[in-house]
Short mmCIF file of C-alpha atoms in Angstrom, two decimals:
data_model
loop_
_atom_site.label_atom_id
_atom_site.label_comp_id
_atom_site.label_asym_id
_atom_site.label_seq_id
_atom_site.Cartn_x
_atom_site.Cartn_y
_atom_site.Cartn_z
CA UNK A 19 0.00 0.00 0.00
CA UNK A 20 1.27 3.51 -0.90
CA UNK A 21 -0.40 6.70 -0.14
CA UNK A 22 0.56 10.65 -0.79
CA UNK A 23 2.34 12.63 1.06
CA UNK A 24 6.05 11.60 0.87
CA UNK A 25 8.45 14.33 -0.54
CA UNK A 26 9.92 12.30 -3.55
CA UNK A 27 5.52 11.34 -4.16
CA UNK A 28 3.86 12.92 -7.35
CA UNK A 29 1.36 11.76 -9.40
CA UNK A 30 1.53 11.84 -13.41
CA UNK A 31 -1.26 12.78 -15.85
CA UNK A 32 -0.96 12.18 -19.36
CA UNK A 33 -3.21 13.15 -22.68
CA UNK A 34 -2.19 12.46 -26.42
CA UNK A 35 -2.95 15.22 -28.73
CA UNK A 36 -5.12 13.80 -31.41
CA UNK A 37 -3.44 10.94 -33.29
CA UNK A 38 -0.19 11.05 -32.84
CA UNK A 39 2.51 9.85 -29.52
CA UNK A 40 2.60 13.48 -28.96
CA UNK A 41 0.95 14.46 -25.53
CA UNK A 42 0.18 16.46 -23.03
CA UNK A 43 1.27 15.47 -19.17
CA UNK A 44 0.49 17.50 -15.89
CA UNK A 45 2.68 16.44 -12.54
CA UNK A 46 1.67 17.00 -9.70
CA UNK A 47 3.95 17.52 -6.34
CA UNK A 48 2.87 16.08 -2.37
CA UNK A 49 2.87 19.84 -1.63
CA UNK A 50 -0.45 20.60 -4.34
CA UNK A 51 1.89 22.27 -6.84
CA UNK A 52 1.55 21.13 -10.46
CA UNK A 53 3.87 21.69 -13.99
CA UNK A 54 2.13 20.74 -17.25
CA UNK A 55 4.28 20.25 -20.15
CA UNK A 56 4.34 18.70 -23.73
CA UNK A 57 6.22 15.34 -24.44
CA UNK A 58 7.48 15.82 -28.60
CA UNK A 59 8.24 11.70 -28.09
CA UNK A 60 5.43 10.23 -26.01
CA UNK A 61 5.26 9.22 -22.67
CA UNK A 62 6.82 5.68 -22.84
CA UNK A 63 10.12 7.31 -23.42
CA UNK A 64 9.71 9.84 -20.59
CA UNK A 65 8.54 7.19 -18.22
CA UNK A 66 11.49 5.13 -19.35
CA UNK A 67 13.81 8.41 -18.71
CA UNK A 68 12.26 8.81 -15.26
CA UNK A 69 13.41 5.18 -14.11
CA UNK A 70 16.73 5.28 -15.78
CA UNK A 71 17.16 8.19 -13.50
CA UNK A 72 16.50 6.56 -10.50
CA UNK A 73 19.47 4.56 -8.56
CA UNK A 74 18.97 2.70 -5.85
CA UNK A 75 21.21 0.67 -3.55
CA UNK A 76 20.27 -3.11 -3.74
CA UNK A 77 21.75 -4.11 -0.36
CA UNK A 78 18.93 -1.74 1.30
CA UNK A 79 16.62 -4.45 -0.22
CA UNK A 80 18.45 -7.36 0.23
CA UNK A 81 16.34 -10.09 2.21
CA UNK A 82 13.10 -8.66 1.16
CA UNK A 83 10.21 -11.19 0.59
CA UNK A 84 9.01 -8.75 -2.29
CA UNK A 85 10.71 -7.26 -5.72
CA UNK A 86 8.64 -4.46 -5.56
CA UNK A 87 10.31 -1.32 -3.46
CA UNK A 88 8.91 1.41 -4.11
CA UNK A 89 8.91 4.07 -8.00
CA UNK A 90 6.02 4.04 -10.29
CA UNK A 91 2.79 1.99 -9.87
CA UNK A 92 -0.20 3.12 -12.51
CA UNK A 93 -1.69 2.31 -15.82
CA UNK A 94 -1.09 2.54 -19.66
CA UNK A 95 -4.49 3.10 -21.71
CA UNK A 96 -5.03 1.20 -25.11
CA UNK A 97 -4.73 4.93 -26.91
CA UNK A 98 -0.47 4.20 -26.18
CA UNK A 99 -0.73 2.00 -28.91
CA UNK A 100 0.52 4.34 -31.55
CA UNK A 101 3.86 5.02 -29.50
CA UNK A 102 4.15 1.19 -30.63
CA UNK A 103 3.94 1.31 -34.07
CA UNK A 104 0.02 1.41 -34.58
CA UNK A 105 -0.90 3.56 -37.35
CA UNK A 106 -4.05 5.85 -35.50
CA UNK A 107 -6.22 5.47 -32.49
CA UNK A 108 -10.37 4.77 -33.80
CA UNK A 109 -11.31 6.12 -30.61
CA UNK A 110 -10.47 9.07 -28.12
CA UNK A 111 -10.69 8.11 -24.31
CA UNK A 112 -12.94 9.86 -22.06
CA UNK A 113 -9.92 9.51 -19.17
CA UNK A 114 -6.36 9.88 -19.21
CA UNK A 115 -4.00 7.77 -21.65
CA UNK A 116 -1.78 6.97 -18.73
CA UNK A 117 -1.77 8.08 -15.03
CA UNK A 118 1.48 6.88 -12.94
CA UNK A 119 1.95 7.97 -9.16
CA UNK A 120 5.59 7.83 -7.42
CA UNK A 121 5.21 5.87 -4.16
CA UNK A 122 7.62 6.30 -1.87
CA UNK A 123 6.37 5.09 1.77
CA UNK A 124 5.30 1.70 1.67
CA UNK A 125 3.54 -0.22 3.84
CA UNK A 126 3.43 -4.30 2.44
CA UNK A 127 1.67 -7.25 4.29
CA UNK A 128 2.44 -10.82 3.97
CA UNK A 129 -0.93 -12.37 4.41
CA UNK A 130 1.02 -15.81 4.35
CA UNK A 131 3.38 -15.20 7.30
CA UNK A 132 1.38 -12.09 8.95
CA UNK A 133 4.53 -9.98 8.59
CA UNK A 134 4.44 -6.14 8.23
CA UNK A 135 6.73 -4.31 6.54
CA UNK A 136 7.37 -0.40 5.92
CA UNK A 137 9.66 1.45 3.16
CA UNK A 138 10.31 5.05 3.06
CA UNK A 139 12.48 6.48 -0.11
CA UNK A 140 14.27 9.16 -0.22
CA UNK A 141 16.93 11.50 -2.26
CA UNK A 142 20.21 11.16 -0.73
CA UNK A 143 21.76 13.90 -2.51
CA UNK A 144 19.60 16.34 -1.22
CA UNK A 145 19.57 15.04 2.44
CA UNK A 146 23.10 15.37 3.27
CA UNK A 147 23.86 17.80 5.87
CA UNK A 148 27.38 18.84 4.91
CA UNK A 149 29.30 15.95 7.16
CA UNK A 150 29.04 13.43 4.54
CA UNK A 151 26.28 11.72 6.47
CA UNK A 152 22.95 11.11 5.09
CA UNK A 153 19.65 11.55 6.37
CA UNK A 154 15.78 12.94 5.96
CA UNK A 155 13.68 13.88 8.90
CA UNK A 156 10.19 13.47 7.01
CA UNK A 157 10.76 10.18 6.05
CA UNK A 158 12.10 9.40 9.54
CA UNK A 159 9.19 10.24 10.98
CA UNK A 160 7.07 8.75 8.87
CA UNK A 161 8.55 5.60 9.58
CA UNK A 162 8.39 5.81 13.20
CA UNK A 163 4.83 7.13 13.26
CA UNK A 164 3.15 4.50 10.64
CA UNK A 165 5.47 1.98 12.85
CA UNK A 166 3.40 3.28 16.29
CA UNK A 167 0.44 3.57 14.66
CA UNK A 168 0.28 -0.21 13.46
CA UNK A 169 1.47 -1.35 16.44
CA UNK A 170 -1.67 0.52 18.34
CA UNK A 171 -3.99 -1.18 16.09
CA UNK A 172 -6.31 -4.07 17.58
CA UNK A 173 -5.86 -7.23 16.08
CA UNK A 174 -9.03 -7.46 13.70
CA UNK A 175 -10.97 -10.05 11.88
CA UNK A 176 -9.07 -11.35 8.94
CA UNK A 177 -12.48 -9.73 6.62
CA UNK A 178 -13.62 -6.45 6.80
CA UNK A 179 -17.10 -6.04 6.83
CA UNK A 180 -18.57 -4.17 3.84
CA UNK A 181 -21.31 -2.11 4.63
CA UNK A 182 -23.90 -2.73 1.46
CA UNK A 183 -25.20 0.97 2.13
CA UNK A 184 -21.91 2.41 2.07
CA UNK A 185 -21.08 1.70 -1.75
CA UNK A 186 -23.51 4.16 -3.09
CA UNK A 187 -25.10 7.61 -2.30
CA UNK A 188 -28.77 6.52 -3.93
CA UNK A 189 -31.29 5.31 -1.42
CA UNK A 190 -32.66 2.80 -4.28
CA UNK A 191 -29.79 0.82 -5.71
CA UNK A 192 -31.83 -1.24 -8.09
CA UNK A 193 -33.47 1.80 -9.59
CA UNK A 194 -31.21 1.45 -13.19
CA UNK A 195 -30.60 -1.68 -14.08
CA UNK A 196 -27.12 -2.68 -16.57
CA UNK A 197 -27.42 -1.38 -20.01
CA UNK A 198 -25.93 -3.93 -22.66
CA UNK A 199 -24.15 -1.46 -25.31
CA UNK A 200 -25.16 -3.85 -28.53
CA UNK A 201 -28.63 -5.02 -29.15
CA UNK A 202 -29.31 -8.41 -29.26
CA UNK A 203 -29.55 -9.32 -32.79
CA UNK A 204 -26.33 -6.72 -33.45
CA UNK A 205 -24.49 -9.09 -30.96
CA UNK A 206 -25.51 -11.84 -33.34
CA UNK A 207 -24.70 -10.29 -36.29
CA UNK A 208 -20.88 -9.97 -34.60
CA UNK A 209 -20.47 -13.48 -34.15
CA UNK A 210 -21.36 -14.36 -37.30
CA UNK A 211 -18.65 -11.97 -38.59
CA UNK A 212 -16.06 -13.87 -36.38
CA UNK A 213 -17.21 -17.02 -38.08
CA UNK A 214 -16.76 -15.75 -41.37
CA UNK A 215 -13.53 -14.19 -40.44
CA UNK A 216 -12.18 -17.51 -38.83
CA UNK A 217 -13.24 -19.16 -41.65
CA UNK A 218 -11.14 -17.78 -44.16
CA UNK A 219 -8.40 -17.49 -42.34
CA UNK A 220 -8.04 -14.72 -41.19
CA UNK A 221 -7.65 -16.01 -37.48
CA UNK A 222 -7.92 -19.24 -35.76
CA UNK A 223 -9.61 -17.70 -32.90
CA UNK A 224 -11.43 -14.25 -32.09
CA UNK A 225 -12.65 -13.22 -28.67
CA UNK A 226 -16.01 -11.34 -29.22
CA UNK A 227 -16.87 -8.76 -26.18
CA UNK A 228 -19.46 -6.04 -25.47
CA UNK A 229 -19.68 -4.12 -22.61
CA UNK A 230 -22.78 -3.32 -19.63
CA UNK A 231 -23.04 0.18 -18.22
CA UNK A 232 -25.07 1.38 -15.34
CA UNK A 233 -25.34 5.05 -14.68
CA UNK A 234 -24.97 5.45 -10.60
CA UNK A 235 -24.67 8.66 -8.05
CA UNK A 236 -22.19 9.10 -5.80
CA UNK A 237 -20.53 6.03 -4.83
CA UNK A 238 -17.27 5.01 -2.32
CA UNK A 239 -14.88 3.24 -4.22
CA UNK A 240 -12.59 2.05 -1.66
CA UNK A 241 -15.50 0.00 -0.25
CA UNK A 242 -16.61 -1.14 -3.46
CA UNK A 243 -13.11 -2.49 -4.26
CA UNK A 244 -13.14 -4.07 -0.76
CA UNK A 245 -16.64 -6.01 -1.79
CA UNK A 246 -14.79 -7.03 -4.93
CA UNK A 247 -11.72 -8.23 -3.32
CA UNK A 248 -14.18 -10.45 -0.77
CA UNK A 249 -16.41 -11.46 -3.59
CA UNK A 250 -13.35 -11.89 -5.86
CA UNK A 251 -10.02 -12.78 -4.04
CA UNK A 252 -7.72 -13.12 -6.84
CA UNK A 253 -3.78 -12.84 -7.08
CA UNK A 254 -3.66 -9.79 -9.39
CA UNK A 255 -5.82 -7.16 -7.69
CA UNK A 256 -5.33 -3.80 -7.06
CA UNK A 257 -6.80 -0.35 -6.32
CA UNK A 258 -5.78 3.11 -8.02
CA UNK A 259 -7.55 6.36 -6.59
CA UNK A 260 -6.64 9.46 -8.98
CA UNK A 261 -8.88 11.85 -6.87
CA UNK A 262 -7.62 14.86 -9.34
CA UNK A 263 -8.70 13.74 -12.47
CA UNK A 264 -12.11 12.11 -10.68
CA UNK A 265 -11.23 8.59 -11.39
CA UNK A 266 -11.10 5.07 -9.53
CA UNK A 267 -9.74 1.76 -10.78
CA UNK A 268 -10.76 -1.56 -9.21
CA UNK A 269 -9.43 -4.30 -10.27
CA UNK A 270 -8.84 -8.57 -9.81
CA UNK A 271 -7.81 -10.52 -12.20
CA UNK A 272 -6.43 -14.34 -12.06
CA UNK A 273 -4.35 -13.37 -14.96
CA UNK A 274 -0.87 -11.83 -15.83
CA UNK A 275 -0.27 -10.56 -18.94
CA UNK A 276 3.73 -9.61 -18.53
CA UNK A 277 6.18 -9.46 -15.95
CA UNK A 278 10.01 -8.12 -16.17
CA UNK A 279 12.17 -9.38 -12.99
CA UNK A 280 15.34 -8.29 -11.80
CA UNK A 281 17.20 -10.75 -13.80
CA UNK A 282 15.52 -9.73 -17.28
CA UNK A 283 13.13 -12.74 -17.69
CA UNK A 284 10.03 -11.81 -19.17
CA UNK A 285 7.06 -13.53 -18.48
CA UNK A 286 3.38 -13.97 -19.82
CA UNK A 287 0.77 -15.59 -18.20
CA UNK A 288 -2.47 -15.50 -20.41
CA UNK A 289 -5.56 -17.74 -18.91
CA UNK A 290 -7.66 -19.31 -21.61
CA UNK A 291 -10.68 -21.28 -20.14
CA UNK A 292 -13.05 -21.10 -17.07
CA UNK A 293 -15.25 -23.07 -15.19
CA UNK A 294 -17.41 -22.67 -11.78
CA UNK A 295 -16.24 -24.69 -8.66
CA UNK A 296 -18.00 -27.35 -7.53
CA UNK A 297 -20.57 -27.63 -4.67
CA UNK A 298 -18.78 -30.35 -3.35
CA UNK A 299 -15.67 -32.23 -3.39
CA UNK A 300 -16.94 -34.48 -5.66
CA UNK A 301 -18.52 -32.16 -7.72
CA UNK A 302 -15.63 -29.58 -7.65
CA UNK A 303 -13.18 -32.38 -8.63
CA UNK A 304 -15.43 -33.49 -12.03
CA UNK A 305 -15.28 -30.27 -13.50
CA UNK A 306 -11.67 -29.22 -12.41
CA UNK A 307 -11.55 -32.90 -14.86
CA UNK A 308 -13.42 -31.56 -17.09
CA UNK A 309 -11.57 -28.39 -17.70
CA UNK A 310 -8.15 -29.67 -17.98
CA UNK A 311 -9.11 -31.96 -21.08
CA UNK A 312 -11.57 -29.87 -22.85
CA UNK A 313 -10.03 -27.11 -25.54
CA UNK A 314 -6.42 -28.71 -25.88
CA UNK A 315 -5.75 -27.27 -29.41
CA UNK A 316 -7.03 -23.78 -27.88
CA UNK A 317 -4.83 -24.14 -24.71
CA UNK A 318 -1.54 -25.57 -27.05
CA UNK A 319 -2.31 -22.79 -29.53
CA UNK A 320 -2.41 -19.71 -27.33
CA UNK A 321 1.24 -19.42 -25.87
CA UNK A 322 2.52 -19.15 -29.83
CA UNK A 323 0.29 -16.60 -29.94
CA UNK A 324 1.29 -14.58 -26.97
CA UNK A 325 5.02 -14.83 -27.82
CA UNK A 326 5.01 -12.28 -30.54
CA UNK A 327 4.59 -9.42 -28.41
CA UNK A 328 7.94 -10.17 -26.96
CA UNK A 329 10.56 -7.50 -27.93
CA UNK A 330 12.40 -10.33 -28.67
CA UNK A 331 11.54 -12.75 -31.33
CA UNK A 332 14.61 -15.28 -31.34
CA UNK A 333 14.62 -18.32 -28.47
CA UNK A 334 14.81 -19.94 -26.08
CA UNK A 335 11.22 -19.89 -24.92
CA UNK A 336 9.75 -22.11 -22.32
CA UNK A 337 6.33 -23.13 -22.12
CA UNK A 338 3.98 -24.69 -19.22
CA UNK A 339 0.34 -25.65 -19.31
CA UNK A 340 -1.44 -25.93 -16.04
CA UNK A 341 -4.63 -25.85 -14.37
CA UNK A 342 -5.41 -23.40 -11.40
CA UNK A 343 -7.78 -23.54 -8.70
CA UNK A 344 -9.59 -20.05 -7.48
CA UNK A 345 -12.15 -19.32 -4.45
CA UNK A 346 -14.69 -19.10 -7.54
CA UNK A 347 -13.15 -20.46 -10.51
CA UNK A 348 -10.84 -23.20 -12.24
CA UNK A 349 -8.88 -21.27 -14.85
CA UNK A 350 -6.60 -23.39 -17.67
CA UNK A 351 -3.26 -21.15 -17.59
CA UNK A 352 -0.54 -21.10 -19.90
CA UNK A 353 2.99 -19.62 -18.93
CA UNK A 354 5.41 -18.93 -21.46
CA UNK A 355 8.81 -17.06 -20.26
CA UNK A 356 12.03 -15.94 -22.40
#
């Protein structure tokens, strides 16, 4: 968990003017100042110039549990495509192309072990006092205080009750129902284009989507990520509150698209195939059975798929095929690494 308020903490907001990688970005400092600026070549390459510039001493971090310690945590919106080689974006997003913050106090939980840890980053340059000795008060005392404060907290119950009533400001929550975007026979229409499509060859496989709106008030998005997390437990989750630009993300997800570690191996982990858990063991154990030998040629056919978006098209690859059980779901997985 990261929050604001540290003094190397901002919070980047970025906009592509019209078609091209060109784009506005607006940062904004712990202290409520902001500098807006145009990026000539994109924000991918100032993102990448922002970590390049950032050193950090691995034996502070050595014996960590985690590879995460602390820089840039956000998201990149679909409309980056054409700072890889797309040719034009079809559509304009109503929210920001990419929004990044800096988190530098860190407080991580290992739900395994029950362990607690806290990071605070800071600019060594700028802390040191003349002597040739290093330090910064403010993230000092940040470190002591969150330290006090968590050990003052009363042991609670592993789940956090979410109050229904909480989630949104409307009295009557079932007032609007979900709004399908496509109409029925449209949405029939589509799939018939994917057969047509798959049958001449044009792909061996096409995922058709649509998407459900429902138009609420005022709701609390912490708590409704907290009912999703409950509902949902799932290794990937996270929550991103970008309070100045008035947007939320919630998100859990069983699946991984890439990963970079420390020691350059880059990993995908695409999930093709879903079923329900059982009712009971015996249930629960039929259709895990099922799953794993239903859609082979799909399952095979999907990591050769995936491994063109490497940046590196030459071998070694390796490949594994597995089944993985959820709170809610089996899931066929596929994890391909390079």
């Amino acid at each position: 968990m990261g929050g604001k308020g540290g003094p190397l903490w901002k919070q980047m907001t970025f906009h592509l003017s019209n078609q091209s990688s060109e784009g506005n970005i607006t940062i904004r400092r712990a202290d409520g100042s902001a500098v807006k600026n145009t990026l000539k070549d994109g924000f991918l390459e100032f993102l990448h110039k922002e970590i390049q510039s950032i050193q950090n001493n691995e034996e502070d971090f050595q014996g960590l549990p985690f590879e995460f310690h602390g820089g840039f945590v956000g998201y990149l919106g679909y409309g980056l495509k054409v700072e890889c080689d797309a040719s034009s974006n079809k559509a304009k997003s109503s929210t920001p192309d990419a929004c990044f913050f800096f988190a530098d106090n860190l407080v991580v939980i290992d739900h395994n072990n029950g362990d607690v840890y806290i990071l605070s980053l800071y600019d060594e340059y700028s802390s040191n006092n003349g002597n040739g000795i290093y330090g910064n008060a403010t993230h000092t005392s940040w470190l002591l205080e969150t330290e006090k404060r968590l050990l003052r907290m009363v042991a609670m119950a592993p789940t956090l009750p979410i109050n229904r009533n909480s989630l949104v400001g409307s009295r009557d929550v079932n007032k609007h129902s979900f709004v399908v975007e496509k109409s029925k026979d449209q949405y029939i229409k589509d799939v018939q284009s994917c057969l047509d499509f798959i049958r001449d060859g044009e792909s061996y496989e096409l995922c058709l989507t649509t998407r459900m709106r429902r138009r609420i008030e005022n709701i609390n998005a912490l708590q409704l990520y907290l009912k999703l997390r409950k509902q949902n437990p799932a290794p990937y989750a996270a929550w991103f509150n970008f309070s100045s630009v008035n947007l939320s993300i919630c998100c859990s997800s069983p699946e991984r698209f890439l990963r970079l570690d420390r020691n350059a191996i880059l990993e995908a982990k695409p999930i093709k195939g879903t079923i329900a858990r059982g009712r009971t063991p015996e249930e629960d154990e039929c259709l895990r059975l099922q799953l794993k030998y239903r859609q082979v040629y799909e399952i095979c056919t999907l990591p050769f798929s995936i491994h063109h978006f490497f940046p590196i098209k030459h071998g070694p690859y390796s490949f594994l095929f597995f089944t993985l059980g959820f709170c809610t779901t089996y899931n066929h997985c596929s994890q391909i690494s390079k």
